Coordinates of C-alpha atoms and ligand atoms in Angstrom, one line a residue:
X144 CA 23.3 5.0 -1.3
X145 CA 21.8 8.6 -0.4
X146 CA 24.9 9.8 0.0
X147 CA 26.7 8.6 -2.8
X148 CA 23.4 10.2 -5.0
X149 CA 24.4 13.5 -3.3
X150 CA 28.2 13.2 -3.9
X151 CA 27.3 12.6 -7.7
X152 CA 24.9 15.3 -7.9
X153 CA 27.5 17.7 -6.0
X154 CA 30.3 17.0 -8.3
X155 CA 28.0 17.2 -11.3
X156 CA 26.5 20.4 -10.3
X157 CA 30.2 21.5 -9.9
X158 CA 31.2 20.2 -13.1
X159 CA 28.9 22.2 -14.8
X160 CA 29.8 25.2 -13.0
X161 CA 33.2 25.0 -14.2
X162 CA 34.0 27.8 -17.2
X163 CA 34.6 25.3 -20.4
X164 CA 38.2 25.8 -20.5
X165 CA 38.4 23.8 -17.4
X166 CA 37.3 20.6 -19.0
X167 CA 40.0 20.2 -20.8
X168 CA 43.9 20.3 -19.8
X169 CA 45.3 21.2 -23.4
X170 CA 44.0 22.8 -26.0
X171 CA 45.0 19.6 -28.1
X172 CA 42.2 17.8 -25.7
X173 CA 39.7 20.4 -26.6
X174 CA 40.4 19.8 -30.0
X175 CA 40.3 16.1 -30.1
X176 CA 37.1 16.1 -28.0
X177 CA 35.6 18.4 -30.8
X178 CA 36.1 16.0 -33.6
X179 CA 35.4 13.2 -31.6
X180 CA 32.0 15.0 -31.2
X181 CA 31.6 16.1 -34.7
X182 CA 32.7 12.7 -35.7
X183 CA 29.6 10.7 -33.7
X184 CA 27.0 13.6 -34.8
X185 CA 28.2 12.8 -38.8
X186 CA 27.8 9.3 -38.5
X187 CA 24.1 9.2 -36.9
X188 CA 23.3 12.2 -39.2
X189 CA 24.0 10.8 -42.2
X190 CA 22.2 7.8 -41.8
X191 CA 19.3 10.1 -41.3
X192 CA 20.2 11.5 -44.4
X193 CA 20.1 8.3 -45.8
X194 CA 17.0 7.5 -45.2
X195 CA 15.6 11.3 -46.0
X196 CA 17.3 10.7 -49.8
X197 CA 15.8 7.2 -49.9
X198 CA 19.3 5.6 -50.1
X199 CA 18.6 3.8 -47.5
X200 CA 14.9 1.8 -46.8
X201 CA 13.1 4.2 -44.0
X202 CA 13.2 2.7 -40.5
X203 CA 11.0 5.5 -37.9
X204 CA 12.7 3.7 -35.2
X205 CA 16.6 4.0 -36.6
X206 CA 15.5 7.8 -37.9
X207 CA 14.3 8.6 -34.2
X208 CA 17.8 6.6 -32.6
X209 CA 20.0 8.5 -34.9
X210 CA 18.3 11.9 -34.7
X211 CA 18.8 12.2 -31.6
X212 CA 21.9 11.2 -31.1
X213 CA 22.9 13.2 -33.5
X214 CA 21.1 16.5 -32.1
X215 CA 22.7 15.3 -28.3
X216 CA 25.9 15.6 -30.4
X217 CA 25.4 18.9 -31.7
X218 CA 25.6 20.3 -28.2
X219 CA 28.7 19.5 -27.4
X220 CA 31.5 20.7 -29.7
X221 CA 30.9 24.5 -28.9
X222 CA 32.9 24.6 -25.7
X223 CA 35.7 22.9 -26.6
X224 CA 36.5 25.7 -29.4
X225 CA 38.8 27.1 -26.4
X226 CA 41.3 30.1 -26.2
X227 CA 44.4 28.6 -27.6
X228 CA 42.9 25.5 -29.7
X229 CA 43.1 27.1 -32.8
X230 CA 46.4 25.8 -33.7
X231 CA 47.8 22.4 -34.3
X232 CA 45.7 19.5 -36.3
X233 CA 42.9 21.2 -36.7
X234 CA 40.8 22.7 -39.8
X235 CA 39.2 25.8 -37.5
X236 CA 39.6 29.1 -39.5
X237 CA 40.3 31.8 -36.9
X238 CA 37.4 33.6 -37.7
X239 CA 35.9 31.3 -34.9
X240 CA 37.8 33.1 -32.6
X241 CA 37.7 36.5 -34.2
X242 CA 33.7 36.7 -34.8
X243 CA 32.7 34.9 -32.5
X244 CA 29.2 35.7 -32.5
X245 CA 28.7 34.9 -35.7
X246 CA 30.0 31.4 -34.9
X247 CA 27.8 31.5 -31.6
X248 CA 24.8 32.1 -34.0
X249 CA 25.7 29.4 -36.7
X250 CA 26.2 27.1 -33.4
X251 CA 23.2 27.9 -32.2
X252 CA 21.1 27.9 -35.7
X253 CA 22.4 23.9 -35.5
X254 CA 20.7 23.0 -32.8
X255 CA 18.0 24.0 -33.2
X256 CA 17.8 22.6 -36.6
X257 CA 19.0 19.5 -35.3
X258 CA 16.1 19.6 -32.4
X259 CA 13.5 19.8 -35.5
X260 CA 14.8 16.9 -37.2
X261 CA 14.4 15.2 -34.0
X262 CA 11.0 15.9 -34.0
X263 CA 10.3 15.7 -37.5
X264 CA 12.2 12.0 -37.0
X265 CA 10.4 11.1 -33.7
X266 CA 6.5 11.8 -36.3
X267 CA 7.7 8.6 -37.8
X268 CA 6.6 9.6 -41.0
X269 CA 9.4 10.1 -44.1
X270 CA 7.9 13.4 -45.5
X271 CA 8.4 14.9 -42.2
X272 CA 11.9 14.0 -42.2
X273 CA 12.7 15.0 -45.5
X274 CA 11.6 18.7 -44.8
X275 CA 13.4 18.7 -41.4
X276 CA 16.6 16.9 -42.9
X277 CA 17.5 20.2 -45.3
X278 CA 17.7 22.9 -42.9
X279 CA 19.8 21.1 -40.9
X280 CA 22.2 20.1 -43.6
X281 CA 22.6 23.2 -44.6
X282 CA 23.6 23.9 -40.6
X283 CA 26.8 22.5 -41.4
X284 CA 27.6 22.9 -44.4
X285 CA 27.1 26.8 -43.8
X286 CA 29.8 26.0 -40.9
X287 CA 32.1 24.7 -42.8
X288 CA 31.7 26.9 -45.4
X289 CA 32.8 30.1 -43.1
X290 CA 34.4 28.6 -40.2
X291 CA 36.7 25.3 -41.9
X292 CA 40.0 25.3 -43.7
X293 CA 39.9 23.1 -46.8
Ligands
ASC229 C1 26.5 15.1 -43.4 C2 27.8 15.4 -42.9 C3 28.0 16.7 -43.0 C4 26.8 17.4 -43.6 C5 27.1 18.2 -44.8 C6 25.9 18.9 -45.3 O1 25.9 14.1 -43.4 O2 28.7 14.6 -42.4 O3 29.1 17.4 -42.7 O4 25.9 16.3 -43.8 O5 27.6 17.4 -45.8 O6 26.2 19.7 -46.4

């Protein structure tokens, strides 16, 4: 049992030394993993935003589940925007690529809306989450604005 523990942490302490690139084979993988990230972080958002725009009933457990899934999501897509993953079915405006920092600091502006609206979520009281659920809607939409095709 010790050693398997070790054998995971080793390879897991490997994995994350490994430049992003490496994680995926093709740059079609990178893209599907993207989506596929962007994809679970909508879903559990917007029922947040549901319940921040009262079109759903507010539930301070479901807000707190689906925050933080959402803001676990908002970690991931970042690497996967690899060298060469800007073509084929995907919506990523090269600008990603070409200002790069400015993607970096949208990226990062995300999460750390996203971490607010986990704590505004995990208060377990609706006012809260209504400030907090803003901000980080405007996170992506500023995104998609600059850095996604139509
Ligand atoms: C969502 C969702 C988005 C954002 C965006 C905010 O719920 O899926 O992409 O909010 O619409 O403007």
């Amino acid at each position: 049992m010790k050693k398997l523990l070790m054998l995971v942490t080793s390879v897991a302490s490997i994995m994350m030394a490994l430049p992003a690139a490496a994680q995926f084979a093709k740059p079609e993988d990178a893209v599907k993993y993207r989506k596929a990230s962007f994809t679970v972080m909508a879903a559990h958002f917007s029922r947040v935003g549901a319940m921040a725009s009262g079109r759903a009933p507010y539930d301070a457990k479901a807000a707190a589940e689906n925050a933080d899934i959402a803001a676990a999501m908002a970690k991931l897509p970042w690497a996967a925007f690899t060298e060469g993953s800007d073509k084929g079915e995907t919506r990523a405006k090269p600008e990603i690529w070409k200002d790069s920092a400015k993607f970096k600091e949208a990226a990062d502006k995300m999460q750390v809306e996203m971490g607010k609206l986990t704590v505004a979520a995990k208060a377990g009281n609706v006012d809260a989450l209504k400030t907090a659920f803003g901000p980080a809607a405007a996170t992506c939409k500023g995104c998609h604005d600059n850095f996604r095709k139509e």
